[in-house]
Short mmCIF file of C-alpha atoms in Angstrom, two decimals:
data_model
loop_
_atom_site.label_atom_id
_atom_site.label_comp_id
_atom_site.label_asym_id
_atom_site.label_seq_id
_atom_site.Cartn_x
_atom_site.Cartn_y
_atom_site.Cartn_z
CA GLU Q 1 6.45 -14.34 -39.79
CA GLY Q 2 2.42 -15.96 -39.57
CA VAL Q 3 0.80 -13.66 -36.55
CA GLY Q 4 0.95 -15.83 -32.59
CA PHE Q 5 -0.65 -15.12 -29.76
CA GLU Q 6 -0.06 -16.34 -25.85
CA LEU Q 7 -2.96 -17.07 -23.51
CA GLN Q 8 -2.34 -16.54 -19.77
CA ALA Q 9 -4.47 -17.82 -16.90
CA ASN Q 10 -4.29 -16.60 -13.29
CA GLU Q 11 -5.73 -18.89 -9.92
CA LEU Q 12 -8.36 -16.55 -9.02
CA TYR Q 13 -9.13 -19.65 -6.02
CA VAL Q 14 -5.41 -20.85 -5.07
CA GLY Q 15 -6.99 -22.70 -1.66
CA GLU Q 16 -6.93 -25.88 -3.87
CA CYS Q 17 -3.48 -25.45 -5.09
CA PHE Q 18 -2.18 -24.84 -2.35
CA GLN Q 19 -3.76 -27.62 -0.41
CA GLN Q 20 -2.81 -29.49 -3.27
CA TYR Q 21 1.38 -28.49 -3.76
CA PHE Q 22 2.07 -27.39 -0.22
CA VAL Q 23 0.04 -28.80 2.48
CA LYS Q 24 -0.22 -32.58 1.06
CA GLU Q 25 3.69 -32.39 -0.06
CA TYR Q 26 5.28 -31.23 3.07
CA ALA Q 27 5.23 -31.78 6.96
CA SER Q 28 4.64 -28.25 7.88
CA VAL Q 29 4.52 -25.49 6.06
CA MET Q 30 5.33 -22.25 7.88
CA LEU Q 31 3.26 -18.91 6.13
CA THR Q 32 4.45 -15.66 7.92
CA SER Q 33 4.07 -11.69 7.25
CA ALA Q 34 3.33 -8.15 8.94
CA THR Q 35 0.18 -8.38 6.31
CA LEU Q 36 -1.61 -11.24 6.78
CA GLU Q 37 -4.10 -9.74 8.96
CA SER Q 38 -7.45 -7.44 7.03
CA LEU Q 39 -9.59 -5.78 9.09
CA GLY Q 40 -7.67 -6.74 12.76
CA SER Q 41 -8.78 -10.96 11.31
CA ILE Q 42 -6.61 -13.20 9.98
CA ASP Q 43 -10.59 -15.01 8.47
CA ASN Q 44 -9.45 -13.63 4.69
CA PHE Q 45 -6.09 -14.85 4.17
CA THR Q 46 -7.17 -18.13 5.43
CA ASN Q 47 -9.74 -18.60 3.52
CA ARG Q 48 -8.43 -17.65 0.46
CA LEU Q 49 -5.82 -20.60 1.16
CA ALA Q 50 -8.91 -23.26 2.30
CA ILE Q 51 -6.74 -22.97 5.87
CA ASP Q 52 -9.17 -24.66 8.79
CA LYS Q 53 -8.68 -22.77 11.52
CA HIS Q 54 -10.65 -25.30 13.83
CA ASN Q 55 -8.26 -27.97 12.01
CA ILE Q 56 -6.31 -29.35 15.42
CA GLY Q 57 -3.13 -29.72 13.07
CA ASN Q 58 -3.16 -25.91 11.94
CA VAL Q 59 -1.46 -23.64 14.26
CA ILE Q 60 -1.89 -19.61 13.40
CA LYS Q 61 -0.31 -17.67 15.94
CA CYS Q 62 0.07 -13.55 15.75
CA PHE Q 63 2.71 -11.82 17.60
CA PRO Q 64 3.09 -8.57 18.72
CA SER Q 65 5.40 -6.22 16.50
CA PRO Q 66 9.11 -5.21 18.59
CA PHE Q 67 8.52 -1.45 16.84
CA ASN Q 68 6.98 1.11 18.79
CA TYR Q 69 4.32 2.52 16.70
CA GLU Q 70 4.00 4.95 19.62
CA LYS Q 71 6.46 6.52 18.12
CA ALA Q 72 4.33 7.47 15.15
CA GLN Q 73 1.31 10.08 15.20
CA LEU Q 74 -1.20 9.22 13.25
CA SER Q 75 -2.96 12.09 12.17
CA THR Q 76 -6.69 12.38 9.77
CA PRO Q 77 -6.76 15.99 9.24
CA ILE Q 78 -10.47 17.65 8.91
CA PHE Q 79 -11.26 19.42 5.73
CA THR Q 80 -14.36 19.74 3.62
CA GLY Q 81 -14.45 18.03 -0.17
CA ASN Q 82 -13.89 14.42 -0.98
CA PRO Q 83 -11.09 12.50 -2.66
CA ASN Q 84 -12.77 12.02 -5.85
CA GLU Q 85 -13.13 15.33 -6.88
CA GLU Q 86 -11.35 17.53 -8.67
CA LYS Q 87 -9.77 19.92 -5.83
CA HIS Q 88 -9.04 17.39 -3.22
CA HIS Q 89 -5.24 17.56 -5.71
CA ARG Q 90 -5.74 20.99 -3.90
CA VAL Q 91 -5.92 19.39 -0.44
CA VAL Q 92 -2.86 17.64 -1.10
CA TYR Q 93 -0.84 20.45 -2.68
CA ASN Q 94 -1.49 22.11 0.87
CA GLN Q 95 -0.68 19.55 3.11
CA LEU Q 96 2.57 18.99 1.53
CA VAL Q 97 3.10 22.54 1.80
CA GLN Q 98 2.89 22.71 4.99
CA LEU Q 99 4.56 19.45 5.92
CA LYS Q 100 7.65 20.50 4.09
CA ALA Q 101 8.51 22.87 7.02
CA ARG Q 102 8.94 19.92 9.36
CA HIS Q 103 9.94 16.95 7.51
CA LYS Q 104 12.47 16.57 4.91
CA ALA Q 105 12.05 12.59 3.81
CA ILE Q 106 8.38 12.60 2.82
CA LEU Q 107 6.49 9.58 0.59
CA VAL Q 108 3.27 10.79 -1.07
CA LEU Q 109 0.91 7.79 -2.16
CA PHE Q 110 -1.78 8.12 -4.60
CA THR Q 111 -4.24 5.93 -5.42
CA ALA Q 112 -4.24 6.67 -9.52
CA LYS Q 113 -0.82 8.01 -11.91
CA SER Q 114 -3.40 10.72 -12.56
CA ALA Q 115 -4.53 12.07 -9.30
CA LEU Q 116 -0.53 12.34 -9.07
CA GLU Q 117 0.34 14.15 -12.32
CA LYS Q 118 -2.91 16.79 -11.23
CA THR Q 119 -0.55 17.98 -8.00
CA PHE Q 120 2.06 17.62 -8.97
CA ALA Q 121 1.10 20.56 -11.99
CA LEU Q 122 0.07 22.81 -9.22
CA CYS Q 123 3.65 22.64 -7.29
CA SER Q 124 5.95 25.41 -7.54
CA PRO Q 125 8.58 25.16 -9.92
CA GLU Q 126 11.21 25.36 -6.82
CA LEU Q 127 8.75 22.41 -4.94
CA LYS Q 128 8.91 19.90 -8.30
CA LYS Q 129 12.45 20.37 -8.06
CA GLN Q 130 12.38 18.23 -5.29
CA ILE Q 131 9.62 16.07 -5.94
CA LEU Q 132 10.84 12.15 -7.50
CA CYS Q 133 7.72 11.28 -9.78
CA GLN Q 134 7.31 7.14 -9.86
CA GLN Q 135 6.75 6.90 -13.14
CA HIS Q 136 10.24 9.17 -14.26
CA PHE Q 137 12.22 6.49 -12.65
CA SER Q 138 13.27 2.73 -12.12
CA LYS Q 139 11.94 2.01 -8.36
CA SER Q 140 15.70 1.10 -7.77
CA GLU Q 141 16.52 4.44 -9.51
CA LEU Q 142 14.24 6.39 -7.59
CA ILE Q 143 15.43 4.85 -4.05
CA LYS Q 144 19.49 6.02 -5.17
CA GLN Q 145 17.77 8.66 -6.08
CA HIS Q 146 15.88 9.94 -2.53
CA LYS Q 147 18.66 8.45 -0.66
CA LYS Q 148 21.64 10.58 -2.25
CA SER Q 149 19.36 13.89 -1.75
CA ILE Q 150 18.96 12.82 2.17
CA ASP Q 151 22.65 12.42 2.65
CA SER Q 152 23.22 15.63 1.25
CA GLY Q 153 20.72 17.09 3.59
CA GLU Q 154 18.42 18.00 1.28
CA THR Q 155 14.03 17.91 1.05
CA SER Q 156 13.26 14.75 -1.44
CA ILE Q 157 9.40 13.32 -1.50
CA LEU Q 158 8.62 10.32 -3.56
CA PHE Q 159 5.53 10.90 -5.54
CA GLY Q 160 4.48 7.33 -6.58
CA VAL Q 161 1.16 4.89 -6.57
CA ASP Q 162 0.94 1.46 -5.88
CA GLY Q 163 4.13 -0.18 -7.11
CA LEU Q 164 6.15 2.59 -3.74
CA SER Q 165 3.38 1.47 -1.45
CA GLU Q 166 5.08 -1.89 -0.98
CA GLY Q 167 8.70 -3.54 -1.02
CA ILE Q 168 10.45 -0.55 -0.58
CA ASP Q 169 12.96 -0.03 2.76
CA LEU Q 170 13.60 3.99 4.05
CA PRO Q 171 14.59 3.55 7.43
CA LYS Q 172 14.89 6.27 9.87
CA HIS Q 173 16.44 9.31 8.12
CA TYR Q 174 15.22 8.53 4.63
CA LEU Q 175 11.29 8.45 5.30
CA THR Q 176 9.71 10.41 8.02
CA CYS Q 177 6.43 11.09 7.08
CA VAL Q 178 3.76 8.65 4.93
CA VAL Q 179 0.79 10.27 3.06
CA ILE Q 180 -2.14 8.73 2.22
CA THR Q 181 -4.28 10.69 -0.49
CA LYS Q 182 -7.20 8.45 -0.75
CA LEU Q 183 -8.13 4.71 0.83
CA PRO Q 184 -6.41 2.30 -1.70
CA PHE Q 185 -9.45 0.57 -1.74
CA PRO Q 186 -9.05 -1.94 -5.40
CA ARG Q 187 -10.11 -1.21 -9.15
CA LEU Q 188 -13.62 -2.05 -9.71
CA SER Q 189 -12.82 -2.24 -13.83
CA SER Q 190 -10.29 -5.11 -12.69
CA PRO Q 191 -11.26 -8.16 -14.53
CA LEU Q 192 -10.30 -10.55 -11.13
CA LEU Q 193 -12.36 -8.19 -9.19
CA SER Q 194 -15.24 -8.55 -11.00
CA TYR Q 195 -15.51 -12.24 -10.98
CA GLU Q 196 -14.97 -12.19 -7.78
CA THR Q 197 -17.67 -9.55 -7.59
CA MET Q 198 -19.96 -11.75 -9.11
CA CYS Q 199 -18.93 -14.79 -7.52
CA ALA Q 200 -20.28 -13.13 -4.18
CA LYS Q 201 -22.57 -12.44 -5.87
CA ALA Q 202 -23.90 -15.10 -6.35
CA LEU Q 203 -23.23 -16.99 -3.06
CA ASN Q 204 -25.45 -13.64 -1.17
CA LEU Q 205 -22.49 -11.82 0.05
CA ASN Q 206 -21.84 -8.53 -0.10
CA ALA Q 207 -19.14 -8.04 -1.82
CA PHE Q 208 -17.68 -4.87 -0.42
CA SER Q 209 -17.10 -5.82 3.23
CA SER Q 210 -16.41 -9.78 1.67
CA LEU Q 211 -13.57 -8.58 -1.08
CA MET Q 212 -13.36 -4.70 -1.12
CA LEU Q 213 -13.01 -3.74 2.32
CA PRO Q 214 -10.08 -6.96 3.36
CA MET Q 215 -8.27 -5.92 0.18
CA CYS Q 216 -8.05 -2.36 1.14
CA SER Q 217 -7.67 -2.97 4.57
CA GLN Q 218 -4.43 -5.09 3.94
CA LYS Q 219 -3.29 -2.59 1.23
CA LEU Q 220 -3.06 0.44 3.97
CA ILE Q 221 -1.76 -1.54 6.48
CA GLN Q 222 0.90 -2.19 3.48
CA SER Q 223 0.88 1.71 2.68
CA VAL Q 224 1.47 2.76 7.22
CA GLY Q 225 4.53 -0.16 6.94
CA ARG Q 226 6.47 2.52 4.99
CA LEU Q 227 7.17 4.51 7.97
CA ILE Q 228 8.01 2.38 10.96
CA ARG Q 229 10.82 -0.63 9.57
CA THR Q 230 13.00 0.05 12.64
CA GLU Q 231 13.03 0.08 15.93
CA GLU Q 232 14.41 3.37 16.02
CA ASP Q 233 12.11 4.77 13.61
CA HIS Q 234 9.29 7.88 14.17
CA GLY Q 235 7.58 9.69 12.04
CA GLU Q 236 4.04 10.69 10.63
CA VAL Q 237 1.20 9.06 8.77
CA ILE Q 238 -1.26 11.39 7.36
CA VAL Q 239 -4.19 9.62 5.56
CA LEU Q 240 -6.33 12.49 3.45
CA ASP Q 241 -9.19 10.54 3.42
CA PRO Q 242 -12.93 11.28 5.00
#
């Protein structure tokens, strides 16, 4: 048989498509999410969809959450080191040993599989039995195994990367601690980000402040959002990045 190939494209600037296929086609379009803001502003989101905030026809409302975030403790332990250095895996491990003494349901988020694997390698055989690594199970099976362990009164620790920072719902006792090992800045090696960075420079914009920082902020909000899922939730968020 002949060899075939497939070309796939990704819209970099979706604002024009959004305006053409939604705004011009419908009398009203409602967009809602808990993570539309980044760095305390809606600008990054509206700019990407080419939404003119000054247009009287565009109504933007920000509503307070019904969740009691005061029940969540945010801490950034002071330590010497850089999350890009090898010894950071030991820092994560040491924190995990301490957290395990007061939490039975823990989610540890990494920015790379290599960091996850190196931290896992440091763990004792006993601790490894309590850890569920994302690459070993499908997401649904991972959550199923985690809940089963918690329901049995056992400690369960989830090790995950980007896929577990969003789209999972572990309310109440199923998750009481989230550990963010490193701030989730986007990968510079991403072709889309490389192109956007090039475009930003062509417009005399600072790519870090206009692209990478807002993207990191939004991803961090999503990561922290794994903890408080209902009005009764409580817990602890640990950020191990100075």
